[in-house]
Every structure is written in structure tokens, then in C-alpha cells.
Amino acid sequence: MTTRRTFLAGAAAGVGVLAAGQAAAQTLLRPLPANPAQAAGGRYRPPARLGMGGTQISGNFVAVGDEQAQATLQAAWDAGVRYFDTSPWYGLGLSERRLGAFLHDKPRDSFVLSTKVGRLLKPDQSVAGTKVGNWAEVPPFRHVYDYSAEGTRRSIEDSLQRMGLASMDIVFIHDLSPDNGDMKERWTEYLEQAKTGAMPELTRMKNEGLIKAWGLGVNTLEPALAAFEAADPDIILSATQYSLIKHEDALKRLMPVAEKRGASIVVGAPLNAGFLAGKPRYDYAGKIPEGAVEKRRRLAAIAENHGADLRTMALHFAAAHPAVSAIIPGARDATQAAQNAASMRQTLPPALWEELREAKLIATEAPLPS
């Protein structure tokens, strides 16, 4: 028998469900964060502040099939993502091929694309299906380093052919860094080649109108700072260096230089290769620094206290600095791609950031999301 009390309780529950559904719908309707329109003569910034990194769809750590990769890209596109970053190194061409297959029927002016130079791919049947670096299964190609002018132009032409496209927006000089296991302390020798080869060649290609911007794509700060000393990069892809759990060094050293030069930063791996999404790994080396797990626990607890989740909090923090033009978290499947976009459509309470500062979990001078 339905009493007045049970009727009112049921009605209240129905209103709650409806309100929750309306709130979710309103979140989906919110636009993803965007950059202001580019001023005449200003340096290029991707219009969208959320992009998608192309490492995971090419089998970073774990093998990913074609169907899963395409579903991931489709989910990102359906969620409004229009900036995609890739590289010949990602899966030894696999990321570029899969991204090109997905984008082939999209109007070219509807998306922004960045790729990288520094490695040329050579056919080699002996490596097919093996693990190379973090790539779980690679196609029959091996890489050779080439930061010369000729190699740079060849690399971009090869990338465009793999993707079936005629133009590129942003080009990053890739992995010219001491953390590159192939280079280590010899990275400065490759830097000298890039100073006389890749850097002036990319500047020429920009002046020719073939690309819109160029910079470095690295996982350490020293090469990015060296690039600003040697040339005039427009945009730096700095991976793993500006995140919720690690940002003090980049905040003091890289961001001020970028702002002074009018350049911008694309934050790669804002979740530290999944660590801030709860994965048992940190960055690309896999070794978790001492104290990082406890710090993650404290960060997650504060997020939960304010009705948020750690991934959302981490993405908002990484995007908040005025020097940052975009963040490009990776996604292994459709769920992760949708979650990243949903996170950037949320609004987090100011009290959350105040508590993080009071707990000394973020630097005092770090810009906070508005």
C-alpha cells in the first residue's frame, strides 16, 4: 500500500535523480576550455586547451589493437577533443597510421595536429611483433636518429604520408634529452646537430607557411631551456614536468622563460603516465619516487573531501598556468578518453585549492584554476 509518506519519499528520490541527470547534462553541454583567438602576428597556440596524446593508442606499456584504438579516438572526438599529438616514435609509426586512418574523412581545418622529428623509420622485419622501449609490439621498423635539416624535412614528409595528410600544424624536436637511454650524456652532441639543422629548418618551414609553430618535445627541462638560448621556439611540449605531484622546478625555471619569450607550453603526461589516475607506475621509467604514493593518497583524500576525483583535479591544475596552451593526457580506451574530457568540463570549488595550499601539497606561487 502506498502511503503519503512513501509517495513523498519516492517523489523526492525521483526529483534527486532528475536533478542529477540535469546536472550531468549541463556538464556535457559546457564547452571544453579554449584559448583566446590568436592576435595578429602572435605566436600560434592550439585553439583547444585539451588535446589527446597518441602514446597509448600505439601500445605504450600494453598492446592495443586497431579496433580499440579507433574506438578511443572516436570517443575523444565525440567528447569534443580536436587537438591530437603523435610521433613517428610512438609504436614505431603505429600511432601516426592509426591517427591518420581516423582523421582521413575529417575536414582538415576541424582539428589541430602535432608530430615530432628526430627519428627516421627504416624497414626491418626482424623487429616485427617485438617489444621496443615501452612499445609492447612494434611493426617491422627500426629507428635512426637524425636532427639534420634534411632529416627534419624528410621526417615530416614521412609522417604526412603515414597519416595520409597534406599539412601539419605543430612540429616538436623529439627526445633530445639526457633521459633518452640511447643518448644519455651524449644528448648535447645531438643538440648541436639540431641547432644547425632541425631548428633553422623548422623556422624556414614556418616562414614558408608549411607549419604554424615548432619547439621541443622533451621530458626534462634542460633541453627546453637550451632551445630558448639557441633559437626562437614557439611552443614547448614538456612532458611529466608540470603536474599536480611535480611542478616546482618547471614553475621556477621553464614557465618564466616561456612567458618572457611569448612562447607557450603544452603539458604532456599531466597524470604522470597514469600515476595520478591510480596506476602503479610513474612517468615512463616505471620507478615510483619515494613519498609519491603517500602524496597521491593525501591529494586524493582532499579531492574526495570536495566531491572531486584526483584525475580531474590533476588535469585542472596542469592547465591553469597562463603559459600553458594545452594539456594532452593520453587515453588507452574509449572510457579514458571520455573521462578526460568530462573532467575538463567540471568546475572545482576554490576551497579545494585553498586546502591543497594549506597542506603544502602545491607550491604557493603555482597559478590556480579560476
mmCIF file of C-alpha atoms in Angstrom:
data_model
loop_
_atom_site.group_PDB
_atom_site.id
_atom_site.type_symbol
_atom_site.label_atom_id
_atom_site.label_comp_id
_atom_site.label_asym_id
_atom_site.label_seq_id
_atom_site.Cartn_x
_atom_site.Cartn_y
_atom_site.Cartn_z
ATOM 1 C CA MET A 1 0.000 0.000 0.000
ATOM 2 C CA THR A 2 1.311 3.436 -0.920
ATOM 3 C CA THR A 3 1.079 5.899 1.951
ATOM 4 C CA ARG A 4 1.535 9.635 1.737
ATOM 5 C CA ARG A 5 4.966 9.246 3.354
ATOM 6 C CA THR A 6 6.191 6.625 0.854
ATOM 7 C CA PHE A 7 4.741 8.640 -2.021
ATOM 8 C CA LEU A 8 6.597 11.778 -0.934
ATOM 9 C CA ALA A 9 9.813 9.811 -0.369
ATOM 10 C CA GLY A 10 9.546 8.313 -3.835
ATOM 11 C CA ALA A 11 8.821 11.700 -5.339
ATOM 12 C CA ALA A 12 11.822 13.217 -3.581
ATOM 13 C CA ALA A 13 14.042 10.407 -4.867
ATOM 14 C CA GLY A 14 12.719 10.975 -8.368
ATOM 15 C CA VAL A 15 13.486 14.680 -8.121
ATOM 16 C CA GLY A 16 17.006 13.815 -6.937
ATOM 17 C CA VAL A 17 17.597 11.510 -9.889
ATOM 18 C CA LEU A 18 16.203 14.118 -12.264
ATOM 19 C CA ALA A 19 18.403 16.831 -10.753
ATOM 20 C CA ALA A 20 21.472 14.618 -11.034
ATOM 21 C CA GLY A 21 20.619 13.883 -14.650
ATOM 22 C CA GLN A 22 20.126 17.569 -15.395
ATOM 23 C CA ALA A 23 23.460 18.409 -13.739
ATOM 24 C CA ALA A 24 25.212 15.757 -15.824
ATOM 25 C CA ALA A 25 23.552 17.065 -18.984
ATOM 26 C CA GLN A 26 24.611 20.625 -18.148
ATOM 27 C CA THR A 27 28.197 19.438 -17.655
ATOM 28 C CA LEU A 28 28.153 17.763 -21.067
ATOM 29 C CA LEU A 29 26.861 20.981 -22.615
ATOM 30 C CA ARG A 30 29.723 23.048 -21.222
ATOM 31 C CA PRO A 31 32.362 23.763 -23.840
ATOM 32 C CA LEU A 32 35.869 22.463 -23.353
ATOM 33 C CA PRO A 33 38.359 25.166 -22.339
ATOM 34 C CA ALA A 34 39.747 27.151 -25.253
ATOM 35 C CA ASN A 35 42.476 29.713 -25.878
ATOM 36 C CA PRO A 36 41.649 33.274 -26.947
ATOM 37 C CA ALA A 37 41.763 33.957 -30.652
ATOM 38 C CA GLN A 38 45.312 34.447 -31.880
ATOM 39 C CA ALA A 39 46.340 38.080 -32.141
ATOM 40 C CA ALA A 40 47.737 39.282 -35.439
ATOM 41 C CA GLY A 41 51.440 38.489 -35.512
ATOM 42 C CA GLY A 42 51.244 36.485 -32.300
ATOM 43 C CA ARG A 43 52.697 33.050 -31.778
ATOM 44 C CA TYR A 44 50.468 30.133 -32.627
ATOM 45 C CA ARG A 45 48.620 28.336 -29.851
ATOM 46 C CA PRO A 46 46.269 25.425 -30.469
ATOM 47 C CA PRO A 47 42.691 26.741 -30.145
ATOM 48 C CA ALA A 48 41.697 23.950 -27.739
ATOM 49 C CA ARG A 49 43.299 23.647 -24.300
ATOM 50 C CA LEU A 50 42.571 19.916 -24.080
ATOM 51 C CA GLY A 51 44.141 17.540 -26.541
ATOM 52 C CA MET A 52 44.902 13.844 -26.676
ATOM 53 C CA GLY A 53 48.363 12.324 -26.565
ATOM 54 C CA GLY A 54 48.945 9.497 -29.029
ATOM 55 C CA THR A 55 51.161 7.219 -26.937
ATOM 56 C CA GLN A 56 48.531 4.860 -25.543
ATOM 57 C CA ILE A 57 46.807 4.039 -28.836
ATOM 58 C CA SER A 58 50.135 2.707 -30.114
ATOM 59 C CA GLY A 59 50.707 0.219 -27.312
ATOM 60 C CA ASN A 60 52.595 2.118 -24.632
ATOM 61 C CA PHE A 61 53.161 -0.463 -21.873
ATOM 62 C CA VAL A 62 50.278 -2.670 -23.102
ATOM 63 C CA ALA A 63 49.357 -3.794 -26.635
ATOM 64 C CA VAL A 64 46.312 -2.062 -28.154
ATOM 65 C CA GLY A 65 44.500 -3.366 -31.223
ATOM 66 C CA ASP A 66 43.226 -1.341 -34.179
ATOM 67 C CA GLU A 67 39.592 -1.564 -33.107
ATOM 68 C CA GLN A 68 40.299 -0.332 -29.590
ATOM 69 C CA ALA A 69 42.491 2.489 -30.890
ATOM 70 C CA GLN A 70 39.794 3.698 -33.287
ATOM 71 C CA ALA A 71 37.131 3.490 -30.556
ATOM 72 C CA THR A 72 39.361 5.577 -28.288
ATOM 73 C CA LEU A 73 39.856 8.247 -30.930
ATOM 74 C CA GLN A 74 36.140 8.268 -31.713
ATOM 75 C CA ALA A 75 35.269 8.737 -28.043
ATOM 76 C CA ALA A 76 37.695 11.667 -27.807
ATOM 77 C CA TRP A 77 36.237 13.226 -30.950
ATOM 78 C CA ASP A 78 32.660 12.731 -29.728
ATOM 79 C CA ALA A 79 33.641 14.419 -26.458
ATOM 80 C CA GLY A 80 34.849 17.497 -28.361
ATOM 81 C CA VAL A 81 38.613 16.887 -28.477
ATOM 82 C CA ARG A 82 40.153 18.411 -31.607
ATOM 83 C CA TYR A 83 43.871 18.508 -30.859
ATOM 84 C CA PHE A 84 45.865 15.301 -31.358
ATOM 85 C CA ASP A 85 49.571 14.786 -30.716
ATOM 86 C CA THR A 86 51.594 11.965 -32.220
ATOM 87 C CA SER A 87 55.128 10.979 -33.246
ATOM 88 C CA PRO A 88 56.980 8.537 -35.517
ATOM 89 C CA TRP A 89 58.435 7.054 -32.300
ATOM 90 C CA TYR A 90 55.031 6.154 -30.839
ATOM 91 C CA GLY A 91 54.706 2.492 -31.716
ATOM 92 C CA LEU A 92 57.286 2.957 -34.491
ATOM 93 C CA GLY A 93 54.759 4.602 -36.824
ATOM 94 C CA LEU A 94 51.676 2.881 -35.402
ATOM 95 C CA SER A 95 50.278 5.988 -33.701
ATOM 96 C CA GLU A 96 50.568 8.082 -36.857
ATOM 97 C CA ARG A 97 48.983 5.400 -39.042
ATOM 98 C CA ARG A 98 46.052 4.893 -36.675
ATOM 99 C CA LEU A 99 45.520 8.608 -36.220
ATOM 100 C CA GLY A 100 45.628 9.175 -39.969
ATOM 101 C CA ALA A 101 43.078 6.427 -40.548
ATOM 102 C CA PHE A 102 40.748 8.082 -38.078
ATOM 103 C CA LEU A 103 41.179 11.632 -39.386
ATOM 104 C CA HIS A 104 41.098 10.880 -43.120
ATOM 105 C CA ASP A 105 37.432 11.861 -43.569
ATOM 106 C CA LYS A 106 37.509 14.871 -41.207
ATOM 107 C CA PRO A 107 37.800 18.401 -42.658
ATOM 108 C CA ARG A 108 41.427 19.444 -42.272
ATOM 109 C CA ASP A 109 40.517 22.740 -40.629
ATOM 110 C CA SER A 110 38.440 20.967 -37.962
ATOM 111 C CA PHE A 111 41.411 19.620 -35.976
ATOM 112 C CA VAL A 112 44.938 20.506 -34.864
ATOM 113 C CA LEU A 113 47.783 18.037 -35.268
ATOM 114 C CA SER A 114 51.308 17.919 -33.879
ATOM 115 C CA THR A 115 54.022 15.383 -34.581
ATOM 116 C CA LYS A 116 57.742 15.148 -33.994
ATOM 117 C CA VAL A 117 61.102 14.924 -35.715
ATOM 118 C CA GLY A 118 64.470 13.438 -34.751
ATOM 119 C CA ARG A 119 63.879 9.784 -35.615
ATOM 120 C CA LEU A 120 63.544 8.325 -39.093
ATOM 121 C CA LEU A 121 61.972 4.881 -39.501
ATOM 122 C CA LYS A 122 63.675 2.162 -41.551
ATOM 123 C CA PRO A 123 62.051 -1.152 -42.580
ATOM 124 C CA ASP A 124 63.303 -4.111 -40.522
ATOM 125 C CA GLN A 125 61.302 -7.327 -40.498
ATOM 126 C CA SER A 126 63.355 -8.773 -37.641
ATOM 127 C CA VAL A 127 61.751 -6.487 -35.033
ATOM 128 C CA ALA A 128 58.119 -7.069 -36.050
ATOM 129 C CA GLY A 129 55.995 -8.031 -33.063
ATOM 130 C CA THR A 130 58.772 -7.469 -30.538
ATOM 131 C CA LYS A 131 58.905 -5.040 -27.614
ATOM 132 C CA VAL A 132 60.965 -1.908 -28.263
ATOM 133 C CA GLY A 133 61.263 0.659 -25.493
ATOM 134 C CA ASN A 134 57.840 0.924 -23.861
ATOM 135 C CA TRP A 135 56.068 -0.205 -27.052
ATOM 136 C CA ALA A 136 54.542 -3.626 -26.434
ATOM 137 C CA GLU A 137 54.520 -4.805 -30.071
ATOM 138 C CA VAL A 138 56.086 -2.858 -32.897
ATOM 139 C CA PRO A 139 55.627 -3.108 -36.661
ATOM 140 C CA PRO A 140 58.613 -4.030 -38.901
ATOM 141 C CA PHE A 141 60.517 -0.773 -38.464
ATOM 142 C CA ARG A 142 63.524 0.434 -36.516
ATOM 143 C CA HIS A 143 64.522 3.996 -35.800
ATOM 144 C CA VAL A 144 67.648 6.014 -36.537
ATOM 145 C CA TYR A 145 68.335 9.466 -35.108
ATOM 146 C CA ASP A 146 68.618 12.402 -37.479
ATOM 147 C CA TYR A 147 68.328 16.029 -36.361
ATOM 148 C CA SER A 148 69.767 17.460 -39.576
ATOM 149 C CA ALA A 149 67.880 19.868 -41.812
ATOM 150 C CA GLU A 150 67.445 17.215 -44.499
ATOM 151 C CA GLY A 151 66.373 14.603 -41.964
ATOM 152 C CA THR A 152 63.880 17.004 -40.414
ATOM 153 C CA ARG A 153 62.136 17.736 -43.692
ATOM 154 C CA ARG A 154 62.217 14.048 -44.618
ATOM 155 C CA SER A 155 60.693 13.124 -41.256
ATOM 156 C CA ILE A 156 57.745 15.486 -41.709
ATOM 157 C CA GLU A 157 57.146 14.246 -45.253
ATOM 158 C CA ASP A 158 57.194 10.641 -44.000
ATOM 159 C CA SER A 159 54.761 11.485 -41.198
ATOM 160 C CA LEU A 160 52.338 13.129 -43.602
ATOM 161 C CA GLN A 161 52.468 10.086 -45.858
ATOM 162 C CA ARG A 162 51.815 7.721 -42.945
ATOM 163 C CA MET A 163 48.810 9.817 -41.937
ATOM 164 C CA GLY A 164 47.559 10.494 -45.442
ATOM 165 C CA LEU A 165 47.521 14.243 -44.835
ATOM 166 C CA ALA A 166 48.998 17.227 -46.627
ATOM 167 C CA SER A 167 49.779 19.579 -43.731
ATOM 168 C CA MET A 168 50.985 19.712 -40.152
ATOM 169 C CA ASP A 169 50.265 22.371 -37.524
ATOM 170 C CA ILE A 170 52.980 21.944 -34.881
ATOM 171 C CA VAL A 171 56.305 20.076 -35.024
ATOM 172 C CA PHE A 172 58.356 19.172 -31.954
ATOM 173 C CA ILE A 173 62.019 18.139 -31.969
ATOM 174 C CA HIS A 174 61.703 14.912 -30.019
ATOM 175 C CA ASP A 175 63.547 13.291 -27.104
ATOM 176 C CA LEU A 176 66.701 15.317 -27.455
ATOM 177 C CA SER A 177 67.272 14.870 -23.743
ATOM 178 C CA PRO A 178 69.528 13.238 -21.118
ATOM 179 C CA ASP A 179 66.725 10.868 -20.092
ATOM 180 C CA ASN A 180 66.825 9.313 -23.580
ATOM 181 C CA GLY A 181 68.530 5.986 -22.922
ATOM 182 C CA ASP A 182 70.084 5.979 -26.399
ATOM 183 C CA MET A 183 71.784 9.318 -25.743
ATOM 184 C CA LYS A 184 72.275 9.848 -22.005
ATOM 185 C CA GLU A 185 75.186 12.276 -21.514
ATOM 186 C CA ARG A 186 75.703 12.478 -25.300
ATOM 187 C CA TRP A 187 72.440 14.365 -25.749
ATOM 188 C CA THR A 188 74.384 17.629 -26.132
ATOM 189 C CA GLU A 189 76.049 16.237 -29.276
ATOM 190 C CA TYR A 190 72.614 15.710 -30.819
ATOM 191 C CA LEU A 191 71.640 19.180 -29.616
ATOM 192 C CA GLU A 192 74.478 20.689 -31.648
ATOM 193 C CA GLN A 193 73.171 18.936 -34.762
ATOM 194 C CA ALA A 194 69.677 20.260 -34.067
ATOM 195 C CA LYS A 195 70.983 23.806 -33.587
ATOM 196 C CA THR A 196 72.385 23.879 -37.111
ATOM 197 C CA GLY A 197 69.868 21.507 -38.677
ATOM 198 C CA ALA A 198 66.384 20.964 -37.254
ATOM 199 C CA MET A 199 65.918 24.358 -35.611
ATOM 200 C CA PRO A 200 66.702 26.585 -38.614
ATOM 201 C CA GLU A 201 64.919 24.161 -40.948
ATOM 202 C CA LEU A 202 61.720 24.285 -38.888
ATOM 203 C CA THR A 203 61.997 28.067 -38.785
ATOM 204 C CA ARG A 204 62.226 28.063 -42.586
ATOM 205 C CA MET A 205 59.223 25.758 -42.859
ATOM 206 C CA LYS A 206 57.259 28.071 -40.598
ATOM 207 C CA ASN A 207 58.222 31.089 -42.709
ATOM 208 C CA GLU A 208 57.220 29.130 -45.818
ATOM 209 C CA GLY A 209 53.796 28.532 -44.264
ATOM 210 C CA LEU A 210 54.244 24.746 -44.182
ATOM 211 C CA ILE A 211 53.842 24.591 -40.394
ATOM 212 C CA LYS A 212 52.408 27.037 -37.857
ATOM 213 C CA ALA A 213 54.771 26.521 -34.939
ATOM 214 C CA TRP A 214 57.711 24.457 -33.707
ATOM 215 C CA GLY A 215 59.530 23.651 -30.496
ATOM 216 C CA LEU A 216 60.968 20.785 -28.460
ATOM 217 C CA GLY A 217 59.149 17.733 -27.116
ATOM 218 C CA VAL A 218 61.121 16.507 -24.097
ATOM 219 C CA ASN A 219 60.729 15.020 -20.613
ATOM 220 C CA THR A 220 63.368 17.177 -18.891
ATOM 221 C CA LEU A 221 63.873 20.926 -18.530
ATOM 222 C CA GLU A 222 67.477 21.428 -19.669
ATOM 223 C CA PRO A 223 66.905 20.816 -23.417
ATOM 224 C CA ALA A 224 63.884 23.132 -23.467
ATOM 225 C CA LEU A 225 65.880 25.904 -21.822
ATOM 226 C CA ALA A 226 68.768 25.244 -24.216
ATOM 227 C CA ALA A 227 66.395 25.625 -27.168
ATOM 228 C CA PHE A 228 65.351 29.079 -25.956
ATOM 229 C CA GLU A 229 69.030 30.034 -25.740
ATOM 230 C CA ALA A 230 69.840 28.717 -29.221
ATOM 231 C CA ALA A 231 66.755 29.690 -31.227
ATOM 232 C CA ASP A 232 63.233 31.070 -31.069
ATOM 233 C CA PRO A 233 60.798 28.200 -30.450
ATOM 234 C CA ASP A 234 57.087 28.946 -30.389
ATOM 235 C CA ILE A 235 55.885 26.139 -28.165
ATOM 236 C CA ILE A 236 57.441 23.500 -25.926
ATOM 237 C CA LEU A 237 55.936 20.098 -25.250
ATOM 238 C CA SER A 238 57.099 19.485 -21.703
ATOM 239 C CA ALA A 239 56.075 16.026 -20.527
ATOM 240 C CA THR A 240 55.984 14.888 -16.872
ATOM 241 C CA GLN A 241 57.468 18.163 -15.627
ATOM 242 C CA TYR A 242 54.394 20.204 -14.715
ATOM 243 C CA SER A 243 51.877 18.132 -12.829
ATOM 244 C CA LEU A 244 49.992 18.174 -9.560
ATOM 245 C CA ILE A 245 52.602 15.965 -7.939
ATOM 246 C CA LYS A 246 55.713 17.536 -9.536
ATOM 247 C CA HIS A 247 55.801 21.141 -10.688
ATOM 248 C CA GLU A 248 58.138 23.280 -8.568
ATOM 249 C CA ASP A 249 61.174 23.124 -10.868
ATOM 250 C CA ALA A 250 59.242 23.862 -14.050
ATOM 251 C CA LEU A 251 57.366 26.632 -12.252
ATOM 252 C CA LYS A 252 60.605 28.385 -11.354
ATOM 253 C CA ARG A 253 62.721 27.658 -14.418
ATOM 254 C CA LEU A 254 60.672 26.916 -17.545
ATOM 255 C CA MET A 255 57.436 28.868 -17.211
ATOM 256 C CA PRO A 256 59.062 32.296 -16.684
ATOM 257 C CA VAL A 257 61.285 31.852 -19.742
ATOM 258 C CA ALA A 258 58.342 30.814 -21.904
ATOM 259 C CA GLU A 259 56.267 33.787 -20.746
ATOM 260 C CA LYS A 260 59.141 36.219 -21.297
ATOM 261 C CA ARG A 261 59.630 34.925 -24.839
ATOM 262 C CA GLY A 262 55.922 34.894 -25.650
ATOM 263 C CA ALA A 263 56.038 31.140 -26.156
ATOM 264 C CA SER A 264 53.708 28.566 -24.618
ATOM 265 C CA ILE A 265 53.868 25.134 -23.023
ATOM 266 C CA VAL A 266 51.944 22.013 -23.958
ATOM 267 C CA VAL A 267 51.855 19.795 -20.873
ATOM 268 C CA GLY A 268 52.407 16.167 -21.796
ATOM 269 C CA ALA A 269 51.638 13.353 -19.364
ATOM 270 C CA PRO A 270 49.794 15.624 -16.901
ATOM 271 C CA LEU A 271 48.852 12.458 -14.993
ATOM 272 C CA ASN A 272 52.493 11.290 -14.883
ATOM 273 C CA ALA A 273 51.787 8.385 -17.265
ATOM 274 C CA GLY A 274 48.749 7.288 -15.274
ATOM 275 C CA PHE A 275 50.155 7.646 -11.747
ATOM 276 C CA LEU A 276 47.663 10.395 -10.866
ATOM 277 C CA ALA A 277 44.883 8.202 -12.220
ATOM 278 C CA GLY A 278 45.823 5.451 -9.778
ATOM 279 C CA LYS A 279 48.144 3.349 -11.941
ATOM 280 C CA PRO A 280 51.088 1.547 -10.252
ATOM 281 C CA ARG A 281 53.691 3.352 -12.377
ATOM 282 C CA TYR A 282 55.276 6.794 -12.511
ATOM 283 C CA ASP A 283 56.222 8.575 -15.726
ATOM 284 C CA TYR A 284 57.845 6.365 -18.354
ATOM 285 C CA ALA A 285 60.639 4.725 -16.387
ATOM 286 C CA GLY A 286 58.270 2.900 -14.049
ATOM 287 C CA LYS A 287 60.142 3.626 -10.799
ATOM 288 C CA ILE A 288 57.930 5.421 -8.298
ATOM 289 C CA PRO A 289 59.822 8.090 -6.303
ATOM 290 C CA GLU A 290 59.935 7.820 -2.540
ATOM 291 C CA GLY A 291 56.972 9.548 -0.921
ATOM 292 C CA ALA A 292 54.977 9.814 -4.144
ATOM 293 C CA VAL A 293 52.380 7.204 -3.184
ATOM 294 C CA GLU A 294 51.696 8.886 0.156
ATOM 295 C CA LYS A 295 51.433 12.285 -1.512
ATOM 296 C CA ARG A 296 48.988 10.839 -4.031
ATOM 297 C CA ARG A 297 46.912 9.440 -1.170
ATOM 298 C CA ARG A 298 46.733 12.853 0.505
ATOM 299 C CA LEU A 299 45.843 14.562 -2.771
ATOM 300 C CA ALA A 300 43.085 12.051 -3.457
ATOM 301 C CA ALA A 301 41.672 12.474 0.047
ATOM 302 C CA ILE A 302 41.377 16.249 -0.363
ATOM 303 C CA ALA A 303 39.756 15.821 -3.769
ATOM 304 C CA GLU A 304 37.212 13.442 -2.265
ATOM 305 C CA ASN A 305 36.503 15.869 0.584
ATOM 306 C CA HIS A 306 35.347 18.382 -2.026
ATOM 307 C CA GLY A 307 33.356 15.960 -4.159
ATOM 308 C CA ALA A 308 36.022 15.685 -6.845
ATOM 309 C CA ASP A 309 38.383 12.985 -8.059
ATOM 310 C CA LEU A 310 42.159 13.025 -8.347
ATOM 311 C CA ARG A 311 42.287 12.798 -12.152
ATOM 312 C CA THR A 312 40.016 15.831 -12.567
ATOM 313 C CA MET A 313 41.954 17.840 -10.001
ATOM 314 C CA ALA A 314 45.272 16.964 -11.653
ATOM 315 C CA LEU A 315 44.121 17.940 -15.151
ATOM 316 C CA HIS A 316 42.698 21.264 -13.974
ATOM 317 C CA PHE A 317 45.908 22.104 -12.125
ATOM 318 C CA ALA A 318 48.140 21.328 -15.121
ATOM 319 C CA ALA A 319 46.030 23.536 -17.395
ATOM 320 C CA ALA A 320 45.837 26.521 -15.039
ATOM 321 C CA HIS A 321 49.198 28.178 -15.673
ATOM 322 C CA PRO A 322 48.898 31.097 -18.155
ATOM 323 C CA ALA A 323 51.954 29.834 -20.048
ATOM 324 C CA VAL A 324 50.172 26.538 -20.739
ATOM 325 C CA SER A 325 48.374 26.470 -24.074
ATOM 326 C CA ALA A 326 47.159 22.857 -23.851
ATOM 327 C CA ILE A 327 47.348 19.626 -21.891
ATOM 328 C CA ILE A 328 47.444 16.310 -23.726
ATOM 329 C CA PRO A 329 46.663 13.351 -21.477
ATOM 330 C CA GLY A 330 46.771 10.001 -23.204
ATOM 331 C CA ALA A 331 43.907 7.508 -23.347
ATOM 332 C CA ARG A 332 44.086 3.750 -23.825
ATOM 333 C CA ASP A 333 40.373 3.170 -24.369
ATOM 334 C CA ALA A 334 37.112 4.991 -25.021
ATOM 335 C CA THR A 335 36.289 5.278 -21.312
ATOM 336 C CA GLN A 336 39.542 7.059 -20.500
ATOM 337 C CA ALA A 337 39.114 9.432 -23.449
ATOM 338 C CA ALA A 338 35.600 10.355 -22.338
ATOM 339 C CA GLN A 339 36.694 10.729 -18.713
ATOM 340 C CA ASN A 340 39.461 13.194 -19.609
ATOM 341 C CA ALA A 341 37.042 15.427 -21.491
ATOM 342 C CA ALA A 342 34.387 15.153 -18.774
ATOM 343 C CA SER A 343 36.965 16.210 -16.182
ATOM 344 C CA MET A 344 37.775 19.387 -18.088
ATOM 345 C CA ARG A 345 34.088 20.301 -18.255
ATOM 346 C CA GLN A 346 33.737 20.218 -14.479
ATOM 347 C CA THR A 347 34.076 23.134 -12.095
ATOM 348 C CA LEU A 348 36.038 22.589 -8.897
ATOM 349 C CA PRO A 349 35.456 24.648 -5.729
ATOM 350 C CA PRO A 350 38.053 27.286 -4.723
ATOM 351 C CA ALA A 351 38.162 25.752 -1.250
ATOM 352 C CA LEU A 352 39.766 22.645 -2.726
ATOM 353 C CA TRP A 353 42.770 24.609 -3.983
ATOM 354 C CA GLU A 354 42.992 26.563 -0.731
ATOM 355 C CA GLU A 355 43.188 23.303 1.217
ATOM 356 C CA LEU A 356 45.911 21.983 -1.087
ATOM 357 C CA ARG A 357 47.991 25.103 -0.447
ATOM 358 C CA GLU A 358 47.419 24.986 3.279
ATOM 359 C CA ALA A 359 48.537 21.359 3.264
ATOM 360 C CA LYS A 360 51.646 22.397 1.267
ATOM 361 C CA LEU A 361 50.800 19.906 -1.466
ATOM 362 C CA ILE A 362 51.144 22.537 -4.188
ATOM 363 C CA ALA A 363 53.610 25.397 -4.485
ATOM 364 C CA THR A 364 52.474 28.726 -3.046
ATOM 365 C CA GLU A 365 53.204 30.525 -6.301
ATOM 366 C CA ALA A 366 51.503 27.985 -8.567
ATOM 367 C CA PRO A 367 48.619 29.551 -10.539
ATOM 368 C CA LEU A 368 45.272 28.010 -9.605
ATOM 369 C CA PRO A 369 42.236 27.266 -11.772
ATOM 370 C CA SER A 370 39.723 30.106 -11.733
#
